[in-house]
């Protein structure tokens, strides 16, 4: 086989292969601590986790509170449903105008206006709760 020809089988060689290996020994307690930190960091593999710890790169630890996550999801869904009411508002006004007399339509629009004011106030409260939640729980990324 000609030495100048390149092989066309197998994996392509890496530009900068990692050839230096080190061994670390741990007792049961330190190994449990290591595994706990590794799981919290959600790193893809232990090598990258160890290298980030050695070279003082930030290790991100995420703590997820399922109850708060569920609360946020439901609040966001509720807000989306609430906004859908606004899209139907114009359709209601057109239906009132075309199906009722002017006097009856004005009476119904007055009731609709009062309800709309209540809905706007409720929407402000929902938006405020979402903002408070985001402010309070935006620091879920802890650096160690």
mmCIF file of C-alpha atoms in Angstrom:
data_model
loop_
_atom_site.group_PDB
_atom_site.id
_atom_site.type_symbol
_atom_site.label_atom_id
_atom_site.label_comp_id
_atom_site.label_asym_id
_atom_site.label_seq_id
_atom_site.Cartn_x
_atom_site.Cartn_y
_atom_site.Cartn_z
ATOM 1 C CA UNK A 1 0.000 0.000 0.000
ATOM 2 C CA UNK A 2 1.298 3.454 -0.910
ATOM 3 C CA UNK A 3 2.298 5.481 2.213
ATOM 4 C CA UNK A 4 1.288 8.792 0.605
ATOM 5 C CA UNK A 5 -2.323 7.692 0.267
ATOM 6 C CA UNK A 6 -4.573 8.498 3.209
ATOM 7 C CA UNK A 7 -6.613 5.800 4.832
ATOM 8 C CA UNK A 8 -10.323 6.118 4.214
ATOM 9 C CA UNK A 9 -11.533 3.998 7.106
ATOM 10 C CA UNK A 10 -11.952 4.620 10.799
ATOM 11 C CA UNK A 11 -12.341 7.752 12.871
ATOM 12 C CA UNK A 12 -10.620 10.970 11.838
ATOM 13 C CA UNK A 13 -7.681 11.760 14.131
ATOM 14 C CA UNK A 14 -8.191 14.672 16.538
ATOM 15 C CA UNK A 15 -6.209 17.889 16.093
ATOM 16 C CA UNK A 16 -5.167 18.005 19.758
ATOM 17 C CA UNK A 17 -5.743 14.606 21.354
ATOM 18 C CA UNK A 18 -5.890 14.347 25.149
ATOM 19 C CA UNK A 19 -3.090 11.889 25.912
ATOM 20 C CA UNK A 20 -2.170 12.859 29.469
ATOM 21 C CA UNK A 21 -4.083 10.962 32.123
ATOM 22 C CA UNK A 22 -4.136 11.324 35.901
ATOM 23 C CA UNK A 23 -5.504 9.082 38.595
ATOM 24 C CA UNK A 24 -7.269 10.250 41.748
ATOM 25 C CA UNK A 25 -8.214 8.018 44.639
ATOM 26 C CA UNK A 26 -11.104 8.794 46.970
ATOM 27 C CA UNK A 27 -12.585 7.165 50.019
ATOM 28 C CA UNK A 28 -16.313 6.432 50.198
ATOM 29 C CA UNK A 29 -17.263 9.758 51.798
ATOM 30 C CA UNK A 30 -15.372 11.965 49.334
ATOM 31 C CA UNK A 31 -16.613 9.841 46.438
ATOM 32 C CA UNK A 32 -20.225 10.382 47.555
ATOM 33 C CA UNK A 33 -19.581 14.133 47.822
ATOM 34 C CA UNK A 34 -18.004 14.135 44.366
ATOM 35 C CA UNK A 35 -20.961 12.287 42.824
ATOM 36 C CA UNK A 36 -23.401 14.629 44.530
ATOM 37 C CA UNK A 37 -21.633 17.720 43.143
ATOM 38 C CA UNK A 38 -21.357 16.097 39.725
ATOM 39 C CA UNK A 39 -25.095 15.372 39.604
ATOM 40 C CA UNK A 40 -25.958 18.886 40.757
ATOM 41 C CA UNK A 41 -23.737 20.445 38.088
ATOM 42 C CA UNK A 42 -25.484 18.555 35.277
ATOM 43 C CA UNK A 43 -22.149 18.336 33.471
ATOM 44 C CA UNK A 44 -22.082 16.016 30.487
ATOM 45 C CA UNK A 45 -19.226 13.882 31.738
ATOM 46 C CA UNK A 46 -16.959 13.611 34.762
ATOM 47 C CA UNK A 47 -13.836 14.662 32.876
ATOM 48 C CA UNK A 48 -15.291 18.053 31.939
ATOM 49 C CA UNK A 49 -16.584 18.484 35.486
ATOM 50 C CA UNK A 50 -13.180 17.748 37.034
ATOM 51 C CA UNK A 51 -11.367 20.045 34.583
ATOM 52 C CA UNK A 52 -13.784 22.895 35.295
ATOM 53 C CA UNK A 53 -13.168 22.441 39.041
ATOM 54 C CA UNK A 54 -9.385 22.300 38.656
ATOM 55 C CA UNK A 55 -9.106 25.358 36.438
ATOM 56 C CA UNK A 56 -11.586 27.413 38.481
ATOM 57 C CA UNK A 57 -14.182 27.605 35.785
ATOM 58 C CA UNK A 58 -17.632 28.223 37.235
ATOM 59 C CA UNK A 59 -19.576 25.091 38.032
ATOM 60 C CA UNK A 60 -23.280 25.671 37.629
ATOM 61 C CA UNK A 61 -25.627 23.947 40.023
ATOM 62 C CA UNK A 62 -29.353 24.032 39.345
ATOM 63 C CA UNK A 63 -31.887 23.414 42.054
ATOM 64 C CA UNK A 64 -35.405 23.022 40.719
ATOM 65 C CA UNK A 65 -38.405 23.319 42.981
ATOM 66 C CA UNK A 66 -41.142 21.359 41.210
ATOM 67 C CA UNK A 67 -43.892 23.156 43.121
ATOM 68 C CA UNK A 68 -42.650 26.570 42.068
ATOM 69 C CA UNK A 69 -42.145 25.384 38.508
ATOM 70 C CA UNK A 70 -45.733 24.099 38.425
ATOM 71 C CA UNK A 71 -46.988 27.387 39.913
ATOM 72 C CA UNK A 72 -45.135 29.388 37.277
ATOM 73 C CA UNK A 73 -46.412 27.183 34.441
ATOM 74 C CA UNK A 74 -50.019 27.462 35.616
ATOM 75 C CA UNK A 75 -49.736 31.216 36.125
ATOM 76 C CA UNK A 76 -48.285 31.641 32.652
ATOM 77 C CA UNK A 77 -50.999 29.449 31.125
ATOM 78 C CA UNK A 78 -53.655 31.413 32.972
ATOM 79 C CA UNK A 79 -52.171 34.657 31.681
ATOM 80 C CA UNK A 80 -52.302 33.288 28.110
ATOM 81 C CA UNK A 81 -55.947 32.328 28.520
ATOM 82 C CA UNK A 82 -56.645 35.723 29.985
ATOM 83 C CA UNK A 83 -55.101 37.431 26.959
ATOM 84 C CA UNK A 84 -57.312 35.313 24.696
ATOM 85 C CA UNK A 85 -60.317 37.070 26.252
ATOM 86 C CA UNK A 86 -59.028 40.330 24.836
ATOM 87 C CA UNK A 87 -59.018 38.937 21.314
ATOM 88 C CA UNK A 88 -62.718 38.101 21.629
ATOM 89 C CA UNK A 89 -63.591 41.591 22.880
ATOM 90 C CA UNK A 90 -63.912 43.130 19.404
ATOM 91 C CA UNK A 91 -66.083 40.238 18.234
ATOM 92 C CA UNK A 92 -68.441 40.786 21.173
ATOM 93 C CA UNK A 93 -68.737 44.502 20.439
ATOM 94 C CA UNK A 94 -69.510 43.841 16.750
ATOM 95 C CA UNK A 95 -72.108 41.219 17.686
ATOM 96 C CA UNK A 96 -73.792 43.616 20.120
ATOM 97 C CA UNK A 97 -73.873 46.376 17.541
ATOM 98 C CA UNK A 98 -75.338 44.224 14.773
ATOM 99 C CA UNK A 99 -77.808 42.108 16.787
ATOM 100 C CA UNK A 100 -79.331 44.549 19.282
ATOM 101 C CA UNK A 101 -80.936 47.951 19.220
ATOM 102 C CA UNK A 102 -78.734 50.903 20.081
ATOM 103 C CA UNK A 103 -80.261 51.330 23.542
ATOM 104 C CA UNK A 104 -79.935 47.621 24.437
ATOM 105 C CA UNK A 105 -76.402 47.488 22.968
ATOM 106 C CA UNK A 106 -75.335 50.507 25.060
ATOM 107 C CA UNK A 107 -76.690 48.862 28.235
ATOM 108 C CA UNK A 108 -74.821 45.647 27.472
ATOM 109 C CA UNK A 109 -71.658 47.588 26.546
ATOM 110 C CA UNK A 110 -71.839 49.353 29.908
ATOM 111 C CA UNK A 111 -71.858 45.971 31.674
ATOM 112 C CA UNK A 112 -69.057 44.773 29.415
ATOM 113 C CA UNK A 113 -67.035 47.882 30.254
ATOM 114 C CA UNK A 114 -67.375 47.286 33.999
ATOM 115 C CA UNK A 115 -66.306 43.662 33.579
ATOM 116 C CA UNK A 116 -63.412 44.747 31.373
ATOM 117 C CA UNK A 117 -62.151 47.112 34.047
ATOM 118 C CA UNK A 118 -62.196 44.226 36.538
ATOM 119 C CA UNK A 119 -60.336 42.024 34.041
ATOM 120 C CA UNK A 120 -57.692 44.702 33.480
ATOM 121 C CA UNK A 121 -57.149 44.942 37.231
ATOM 122 C CA UNK A 122 -56.864 41.155 37.449
ATOM 123 C CA UNK A 123 -54.406 41.157 34.542
ATOM 124 C CA UNK A 124 -52.216 43.691 36.367
ATOM 125 C CA UNK A 125 -52.195 41.473 39.456
ATOM 126 C CA UNK A 126 -51.234 38.435 37.375
ATOM 127 C CA UNK A 127 -48.440 40.347 35.644
ATOM 128 C CA UNK A 128 -47.222 41.597 39.018
ATOM 129 C CA UNK A 129 -47.138 38.055 40.413
ATOM 130 C CA UNK A 130 -45.210 36.806 37.385
ATOM 131 C CA UNK A 131 -42.677 39.630 37.729
ATOM 132 C CA UNK A 132 -42.318 39.009 41.473
ATOM 133 C CA UNK A 133 -41.820 35.305 40.840
ATOM 134 C CA UNK A 134 -39.187 35.947 38.166
ATOM 135 C CA UNK A 135 -37.361 38.444 40.379
ATOM 136 C CA UNK A 136 -37.442 36.136 43.375
ATOM 137 C CA UNK A 137 -36.460 32.922 41.619
ATOM 138 C CA UNK A 138 -34.224 34.123 38.795
ATOM 139 C CA UNK A 139 -31.155 33.273 40.912
ATOM 140 C CA UNK A 140 -31.575 29.518 40.609
ATOM 141 C CA UNK A 141 -28.079 29.207 39.127
ATOM 142 C CA UNK A 142 -25.662 28.911 41.990
ATOM 143 C CA UNK A 143 -21.941 29.020 41.384
ATOM 144 C CA UNK A 144 -19.564 26.995 43.461
#
